[in-house]
Every structure is written in C-alpha cells, then in structure tokens.
Amino acid sequence: MYALRELTGSLSVLIEMVVYCCFCNEHFSFTVLHFIKTQLETAPPHELKNIFQLLHEILVIEDPLQVERIKFAFETESGLILMHHSNHVDSSRCYQCVKFLVTLAQKCPTAKDYFK
C-alpha cells in the first residue's frame, strides 16, 4: 500500500500481482480492501490515484466473489464510507470518490447494478 502511495510512474506489475492474488481468494481480497480503506482515509488527496486504481481493478475482477467484494467495499463498517467523512472536510477527496464511483459504474456492470 505504501508503494502505491509513494512511488510514481507505472505500477501496473504491482497492481496485477495484487489482483491475481485476489482472484477467488476471499480472505486476501477483504484484507486488501481493508488496507485500501485505511489508505484512502489517511493518505493526502494527491497520493490517492494509484490506490483508487488498485481498488477499481479489484472490484472489476469477474469471479464468484465480485459481488461480495463490492458489498464489502461499500456496505460494511470497515467499508468505504469516505464521502460521508470527507464531504465537509476535504472536497478534493470527496471529488475523487465521486469520480471513482462514476468510473466504476461505467466499466463494471455488476457495480452499476449494485448501485441501482
């Protein structure tokens, strides 16, 4: 997670590795989603791009766990409740969250159905 925040340039190999490990692996997926949530809450807004990219790639994995990952990301207590926390405090973070949700809904039919 720290590499995603602090390194610049293409991190596609790192992201591919994490996505590969998440495929059909519930424990790993939910652990990574928990770490992503922590990073999204604590990282400065200018360091969120790669973290949102990883989150997107994990949520669009088409496997039997896809719906569970999406629910975990948006419903659970440890889920991404960022917009409520950052709406009045950090408009940049809130904007990035909204942008992420729109992009996810456009590229992932399962997420789009979930949001409906």
CSV table of N, CA and C in Angstrom, one decimal:
chain,number,residue,atom,x,y,z
A,1,MET,N,0.8,-1.2,0.0
A,1,MET,CA,0.0,0.0,0.0
A,1,MET,C,0.9,1.3,0.0
A,2,TYR,N,1.9,1.2,0.8
A,2,TYR,CA,2.8,2.4,0.8
A,2,TYR,C,3.5,2.6,-0.6
A,3,ALA,N,3.8,1.5,-1.3
A,3,ALA,CA,4.4,1.7,-2.6
A,3,ALA,C,3.4,2.4,-3.5
A,4,LEU,N,2.1,2.0,-3.4
A,4,LEU,CA,1.1,2.7,-4.3
A,4,LEU,C,1.0,4.2,-4.0
A,5,ARG,N,1.2,4.5,-2.7
A,5,ARG,CA,1.1,5.9,-2.4
A,5,ARG,C,2.3,6.7,-2.8
A,6,GLU,N,3.5,6.1,-2.6
A,6,GLU,CA,4.7,6.9,-2.6
A,6,GLU,C,5.5,6.8,-3.9
A,7,LEU,N,5.3,5.7,-4.7
A,7,LEU,CA,6.1,5.6,-5.9
A,7,LEU,C,5.3,6.3,-7.1
A,8,THR,N,6.1,6.8,-8.0
A,8,THR,CA,5.5,7.4,-9.2
A,8,THR,C,5.7,6.5,-10.4
A,9,GLY,N,5.1,6.8,-11.4
A,9,GLY,CA,5.2,6.0,-12.6
A,9,GLY,C,4.2,4.9,-12.6
A,10,SER,N,4.5,4.0,-13.6
A,10,SER,CA,3.6,2.8,-13.7
A,10,SER,C,3.8,1.8,-12.7
A,11,LEU,N,2.7,1.4,-12.0
A,11,LEU,CA,2.8,0.4,-11.0
A,11,LEU,C,1.9,-0.8,-11.4
A,12,SER,N,1.8,-1.0,-12.8
A,12,SER,CA,0.9,-2.0,-13.3
A,12,SER,C,1.3,-3.4,-12.9
A,13,VAL,N,2.6,-3.7,-12.7
A,13,VAL,CA,3.0,-5.0,-12.3
A,13,VAL,C,2.6,-5.3,-10.9
A,14,LEU,N,2.8,-4.3,-10.0
A,14,LEU,CA,2.3,-4.5,-8.6
A,14,LEU,C,0.8,-4.7,-8.5
A,15,ILE,N,0.1,-3.9,-9.3
A,15,ILE,CA,-1.4,-3.9,-9.3
A,15,ILE,C,-1.8,-5.3,-9.8
A,16,GLU,N,-1.2,-5.7,-10.9
A,16,GLU,CA,-1.5,-7.0,-11.5
A,16,GLU,C,-1.3,-8.2,-10.5
A,17,MET,N,-0.2,-8.1,-9.7
A,17,MET,CA,0.1,-9.1,-8.8
A,17,MET,C,-1.0,-9.2,-7.7
A,18,VAL,N,-1.4,-8.0,-7.2
A,18,VAL,CA,-2.4,-8.0,-6.1
A,18,VAL,C,-3.7,-8.5,-6.7
A,19,VAL,N,-4.1,-8.1,-7.9
A,19,VAL,CA,-5.3,-8.5,-8.5
A,19,VAL,C,-5.3,-10.0,-8.7
A,20,TYR,N,-4.2,-10.6,-9.1
A,20,TYR,CA,-4.1,-12.0,-9.3
A,20,TYR,C,-4.3,-12.7,-8.0
A,21,CYS,N,-3.7,-12.2,-6.9
A,21,CYS,CA,-3.8,-12.8,-5.6
A,21,CYS,C,-5.3,-12.7,-5.0
A,22,CYS,N,-6.0,-11.7,-5.5
A,22,CYS,CA,-7.4,-11.5,-5.0
A,22,CYS,C,-8.4,-12.5,-5.7
A,23,PHE,N,-8.0,-12.9,-6.9
A,23,PHE,CA,-8.9,-13.8,-7.7
A,23,PHE,C,-9.3,-15.0,-6.9
A,24,CYS,N,-10.6,-15.2,-6.6
A,24,CYS,CA,-11.2,-16.3,-5.9
A,24,CYS,C,-10.5,-16.5,-4.5
A,25,ASN,N,-10.0,-15.5,-3.9
A,25,ASN,CA,-9.4,-15.6,-2.6
A,25,ASN,C,-10.1,-14.6,-1.7
A,26,GLU,N,-11.1,-15.0,-0.9
A,26,GLU,CA,-11.9,-14.1,-0.1
A,26,GLU,C,-11.1,-13.4,1.0
A,27,HIS,N,-10.3,-14.2,1.7
A,27,HIS,CA,-9.5,-13.6,2.8
A,27,HIS,C,-8.6,-12.5,2.3
A,28,PHE,N,-7.8,-12.9,1.3
A,28,PHE,CA,-6.8,-11.9,0.7
A,28,PHE,C,-7.6,-10.7,0.2
A,29,SER,N,-8.7,-10.9,-0.5
A,29,SER,CA,-9.4,-9.7,-1.1
A,29,SER,C,-9.9,-8.8,0.0
A,30,PHE,N,-10.5,-9.3,1.0
A,30,PHE,CA,-11.1,-8.5,2.1
A,30,PHE,C,-10.0,-7.8,2.9
A,31,THR,N,-8.8,-8.5,3.1
A,31,THR,CA,-7.7,-7.9,3.8
A,31,THR,C,-7.2,-6.7,3.0
A,32,VAL,N,-7.0,-6.9,1.7
A,32,VAL,CA,-6.5,-5.8,0.8
A,32,VAL,C,-7.5,-4.6,0.8
A,33,LEU,N,-8.8,-4.9,0.7
A,33,LEU,CA,-9.8,-3.9,0.7
A,33,LEU,C,-9.8,-3.1,2.0
A,34,HIS,N,-9.5,-3.8,3.1
A,34,HIS,CA,-9.4,-3.1,4.4
A,34,HIS,C,-8.2,-2.2,4.4
A,35,PHE,N,-7.1,-2.6,3.9
A,35,PHE,CA,-5.9,-1.8,3.8
A,35,PHE,C,-6.1,-0.6,2.9
A,36,ILE,N,-6.8,-0.8,1.8
A,36,ILE,CA,-7.2,0.3,0.8
A,36,ILE,C,-8.0,1.3,1.6
A,37,LYS,N,-9.0,0.9,2.3
A,37,LYS,CA,-9.9,1.8,3.0
A,37,LYS,C,-9.0,2.7,4.0
A,38,THR,N,-8.1,2.1,4.7
A,38,THR,CA,-7.2,2.8,5.6
A,38,THR,C,-6.4,3.8,4.9
A,39,GLN,N,-5.9,3.4,3.7
A,39,GLN,CA,-5.1,4.4,2.9
A,39,GLN,C,-5.9,5.5,2.4
A,40,LEU,N,-7.1,5.2,1.9
A,40,LEU,CA,-8.0,6.2,1.4
A,40,LEU,C,-8.4,7.3,2.4
A,41,GLU,N,-8.5,6.8,3.7
A,41,GLU,CA,-8.8,7.7,4.7
A,41,GLU,C,-7.7,8.6,5.2
A,42,THR,N,-6.4,8.1,5.1
A,42,THR,CA,-5.3,8.7,5.7
A,42,THR,C,-4.4,9.4,4.7
A,43,ALA,N,-4.3,8.9,3.5
A,43,ALA,CA,-3.4,9.5,2.5
A,43,ALA,C,-3.8,10.8,2.1
A,44,PRO,N,-2.8,11.7,1.8
A,44,PRO,CA,-3.2,13.0,1.2
A,44,PRO,C,-3.9,12.8,-0.1
A,45,PRO,N,-4.8,13.7,-0.5
A,45,PRO,CA,-5.5,13.5,-1.8
A,45,PRO,C,-4.6,13.3,-3.0
A,46,HIS,N,-3.4,13.9,-3.0
A,46,HIS,CA,-2.6,13.8,-4.2
A,46,HIS,C,-1.9,12.4,-4.3
A,47,GLU,N,-2.1,11.6,-3.3
A,47,GLU,CA,-1.5,10.3,-3.3
A,47,GLU,C,-2.5,9.2,-3.5
A,48,LEU,N,-3.8,9.5,-3.9
A,48,LEU,CA,-4.8,8.6,-4.0
A,48,LEU,C,-5.0,7.9,-5.3
A,49,LYS,N,-4.4,8.5,-6.3
A,49,LYS,CA,-4.7,8.0,-7.7
A,49,LYS,C,-4.4,6.5,-7.8
A,50,ASN,N,-3.2,6.0,-7.4
A,50,ASN,CA,-2.9,4.6,-7.6
A,50,ASN,C,-3.7,3.7,-6.7
A,51,ILE,N,-4.1,4.2,-5.5
A,51,ILE,CA,-4.9,3.5,-4.6
A,51,ILE,C,-6.3,3.2,-5.2
A,52,PHE,N,-6.9,4.3,-5.8
A,52,PHE,CA,-8.1,4.2,-6.5
A,52,PHE,C,-8.0,3.2,-7.7
A,53,GLN,N,-6.9,3.3,-8.4
A,53,GLN,CA,-6.7,2.4,-9.5
A,53,GLN,C,-6.7,0.9,-9.0
A,54,LEU,N,-6.0,0.6,-7.9
A,54,LEU,CA,-6.0,-0.7,-7.4
A,54,LEU,C,-7.4,-1.1,-7.0
A,55,LEU,N,-8.1,-0.3,-6.3
A,55,LEU,CA,-9.4,-0.6,-5.8
A,55,LEU,C,-10.3,-0.9,-7.0
A,56,HIS,N,-10.2,-0.1,-8.1
A,56,HIS,CA,-11.0,-0.4,-9.3
A,56,HIS,C,-10.7,-1.7,-9.9
A,57,GLU,N,-9.4,-2.0,-10.0
A,57,GLU,CA,-9.0,-3.3,-10.6
A,57,GLU,C,-9.5,-4.5,-9.7
A,58,ILE,N,-9.5,-4.3,-8.4
A,58,ILE,CA,-10.0,-5.4,-7.6
A,58,ILE,C,-11.5,-5.6,-7.7
A,59,LEU,N,-12.2,-4.5,-7.7
A,59,LEU,CA,-13.7,-4.6,-7.8
A,59,LEU,C,-14.2,-5.1,-9.1
A,60,VAL,N,-13.5,-5.0,-10.2
A,60,VAL,CA,-13.9,-5.4,-11.5
A,60,VAL,C,-13.5,-6.9,-11.8
A,61,ILE,N,-12.8,-7.5,-10.9
A,61,ILE,CA,-12.5,-8.9,-11.1
A,61,ILE,C,-13.7,-9.7,-11.2
A,62,GLU,N,-13.9,-10.4,-12.3
A,62,GLU,CA,-15.1,-11.3,-12.6
A,62,GLU,C,-14.8,-12.7,-12.1
A,63,ASP,N,-15.2,-12.9,-10.8
A,63,ASP,CA,-15.1,-14.2,-10.2
A,63,ASP,C,-16.3,-14.4,-9.3
A,64,PRO,N,-16.5,-15.5,-8.6
A,64,PRO,CA,-17.6,-15.7,-7.7
A,64,PRO,C,-17.7,-14.7,-6.5
A,65,LEU,N,-16.6,-14.0,-6.2
A,65,LEU,CA,-16.5,-13.1,-5.1
A,65,LEU,C,-16.8,-11.7,-5.5
A,66,GLN,N,-17.0,-11.4,-6.7
A,66,GLN,CA,-17.2,-10.0,-7.2
A,66,GLN,C,-18.2,-9.2,-6.4
A,67,VAL,N,-19.4,-9.8,-6.3
A,67,VAL,CA,-20.5,-9.1,-5.6
A,67,VAL,C,-20.1,-8.9,-4.1
A,68,GLU,N,-19.5,-9.9,-3.5
A,68,GLU,CA,-19.2,-9.8,-2.1
A,68,GLU,C,-18.1,-8.7,-1.9
A,69,ARG,N,-17.2,-8.6,-2.8
A,69,ARG,CA,-16.2,-7.5,-2.7
A,69,ARG,C,-16.8,-6.1,-2.8
A,70,ILE,N,-17.7,-6.0,-3.7
A,70,ILE,CA,-18.4,-4.7,-3.9
A,70,ILE,C,-19.2,-4.4,-2.7
A,71,LYS,N,-19.9,-5.4,-2.1
A,71,LYS,CA,-20.7,-5.1,-0.9
A,71,LYS,C,-19.7,-4.8,0.3
A,72,PHE,N,-18.7,-5.5,0.4
A,72,PHE,CA,-17.7,-5.2,1.4
A,72,PHE,C,-17.1,-3.8,1.3
A,73,ALA,N,-16.9,-3.4,0.1
A,73,ALA,CA,-16.3,-2.1,-0.2
A,73,ALA,C,-17.2,-0.9,0.2
A,74,PHE,N,-18.5,-1.2,0.0
A,74,PHE,CA,-19.5,0.0,0.2
A,74,PHE,C,-20.5,-0.2,1.3
A,75,GLU,N,-20.6,-1.4,1.9
A,75,GLU,CA,-21.7,-1.6,2.9
A,75,GLU,C,-21.1,-1.8,4.3
A,76,THR,N,-20.1,-2.5,4.5
A,76,THR,CA,-19.7,-3.0,5.8
A,76,THR,C,-19.1,-1.8,6.6
A,77,GLU,N,-19.0,-2.0,7.9
A,77,GLU,CA,-18.5,-1.0,8.8
A,77,GLU,C,-17.1,-0.6,8.4
A,78,SER,N,-16.3,-1.6,7.9
A,78,SER,CA,-15.0,-1.3,7.5
A,78,SER,C,-14.9,-0.9,6.0
A,79,GLY,N,-16.1,-0.6,5.5
A,79,GLY,CA,-16.2,-0.3,4.0
A,79,GLY,C,-15.8,1.2,3.8
A,80,LEU,N,-16.0,1.5,2.5
A,80,LEU,CA,-15.6,2.9,2.1
A,80,LEU,C,-16.7,3.9,2.4
A,81,ILE,N,-16.7,4.5,3.5
A,81,ILE,CA,-17.7,5.5,3.9
A,81,ILE,C,-17.1,6.9,3.7
A,82,LEU,N,-16.2,7.0,2.8
A,82,LEU,CA,-15.4,8.2,2.6
A,82,LEU,C,-16.1,9.5,2.4
A,83,MET,N,-17.2,9.4,1.5
A,83,MET,CA,-17.8,10.6,1.1
A,83,MET,C,-18.5,11.2,2.3
A,84,HIS,N,-19.0,10.4,3.3
A,84,HIS,CA,-19.6,11.0,4.5
A,84,HIS,C,-18.6,11.7,5.3
A,85,HIS,N,-17.4,11.1,5.4
A,85,HIS,CA,-16.3,11.7,6.3
A,85,HIS,C,-15.7,12.9,5.6
A,86,SER,N,-15.6,12.9,4.3
A,86,SER,CA,-14.8,13.9,3.6
A,86,SER,C,-15.6,15.0,3.0
A,87,ASN,N,-16.9,14.9,3.0
A,87,ASN,CA,-17.8,15.8,2.3
A,87,ASN,C,-17.6,17.2,2.8
A,88,HIS,N,-17.5,17.4,4.1
A,88,HIS,CA,-17.4,18.8,4.6
A,88,HIS,C,-16.0,19.2,5.0
A,89,VAL,N,-15.1,18.2,5.0
A,89,VAL,CA,-13.7,18.5,5.5
A,89,VAL,C,-12.8,18.6,4.3
A,90,ASP,N,-12.9,17.7,3.3
A,90,ASP,CA,-11.9,17.6,2.2
A,90,ASP,C,-12.6,17.4,0.9
A,91,SER,N,-12.9,18.5,0.2
A,91,SER,CA,-13.7,18.5,-1.0
A,91,SER,C,-12.9,17.8,-2.1
A,92,SER,N,-11.6,17.8,-2.1
A,92,SER,CA,-10.8,17.1,-3.1
A,92,SER,C,-10.9,15.6,-3.0
A,93,ARG,N,-10.9,15.1,-1.8
A,93,ARG,CA,-11.0,13.7,-1.5
A,93,ARG,C,-12.4,13.2,-1.9
A,94,CYS,N,-13.4,14.0,-1.6
A,94,CYS,CA,-14.8,13.7,-1.9
A,94,CYS,C,-15.0,13.7,-3.4
A,95,TYR,N,-14.4,14.6,-4.1
A,95,TYR,CA,-14.5,14.7,-5.6
A,95,TYR,C,-13.9,13.4,-6.2
A,96,GLN,N,-12.7,13.0,-5.7
A,96,GLN,CA,-12.1,11.8,-6.2
A,96,GLN,C,-12.9,10.5,-5.9
A,97,CYS,N,-13.6,10.5,-4.8
A,97,CYS,CA,-14.5,9.4,-4.5
A,97,CYS,C,-15.7,9.3,-5.5
A,98,VAL,N,-16.3,10.5,-5.8
A,98,VAL,CA,-17.4,10.5,-6.7
A,98,VAL,C,-16.9,10.1,-8.1
A,99,LYS,N,-15.8,10.7,-8.5
A,99,LYS,CA,-15.2,10.3,-9.8
A,99,LYS,C,-14.9,8.8,-9.9
A,100,PHE,N,-14.4,8.2,-8.8
A,100,PHE,CA,-14.2,6.8,-8.8
A,100,PHE,C,-15.5,6.0,-9.0
A,101,LEU,N,-16.5,6.4,-8.2
A,101,LEU,CA,-17.8,5.7,-8.3
A,101,LEU,C,-18.4,5.8,-9.7
A,102,VAL,N,-18.3,6.9,-10.4
A,102,VAL,CA,-18.8,7.1,-11.7
A,102,VAL,C,-18.1,6.2,-12.7
A,103,THR,N,-16.8,6.2,-12.6
A,103,THR,CA,-15.9,5.4,-13.5
A,103,THR,C,-16.2,3.9,-13.2
A,104,LEU,N,-16.3,3.5,-12.0
A,104,LEU,CA,-16.6,2.1,-11.7
A,104,LEU,C,-17.9,1.7,-12.2
A,105,ALA,N,-19.0,2.5,-12.1
A,105,ALA,CA,-20.3,2.2,-12.6
A,105,ALA,C,-20.3,2.1,-14.2
A,106,GLN,N,-19.4,2.9,-14.8
A,106,GLN,CA,-19.4,2.8,-16.3
A,106,GLN,C,-18.7,1.6,-16.8
A,107,LYS,N,-17.7,1.1,-16.0
A,107,LYS,CA,-16.9,0.0,-16.5
A,107,LYS,C,-17.2,-1.4,-15.9
A,108,CYS,N,-18.1,-1.4,-14.9
A,108,CYS,CA,-18.4,-2.6,-14.3
A,108,CYS,C,-19.9,-2.8,-14.1
A,109,PRO,N,-20.5,-3.6,-15.0
A,109,PRO,CA,-21.9,-3.8,-14.9
A,109,PRO,C,-22.4,-4.3,-13.6
A,110,THR,N,-21.7,-5.1,-12.9
A,110,THR,CA,-22.0,-5.6,-11.6
A,110,THR,C,-22.1,-4.5,-10.6
A,111,ALA,N,-21.2,-3.6,-10.6
A,111,ALA,CA,-21.2,-2.4,-9.7
A,111,ALA,C,-22.4,-1.5,-10.1
A,112,LYS,N,-22.6,-1.3,-11.4
A,112,LYS,CA,-23.7,-0.5,-11.8
A,112,LYS,C,-25.0,-1.0,-11.3
A,113,ASP,N,-25.2,-2.4,-11.4
A,113,ASP,CA,-26.4,-3.0,-10.9
A,113,ASP,C,-26.5,-2.8,-9.4
A,114,TYR,N,-25.4,-3.0,-8.7
A,114,TYR,CA,-25.4,-2.8,-7.2
A,114,TYR,C,-25.8,-1.4,-6.8
A,115,PHE,N,-25.3,-0.4,-7.5
A,115,PHE,CA,-25.6,1.0,-7.2
A,115,PHE,C,-27.1,1.3,-7.5
A,116,LYS,N,-27.7,0.6,-8.4
A,116,LYS,CA,-29.1,0.9,-8.7
A,116,LYS,C,-29.9,0.4,-7.5
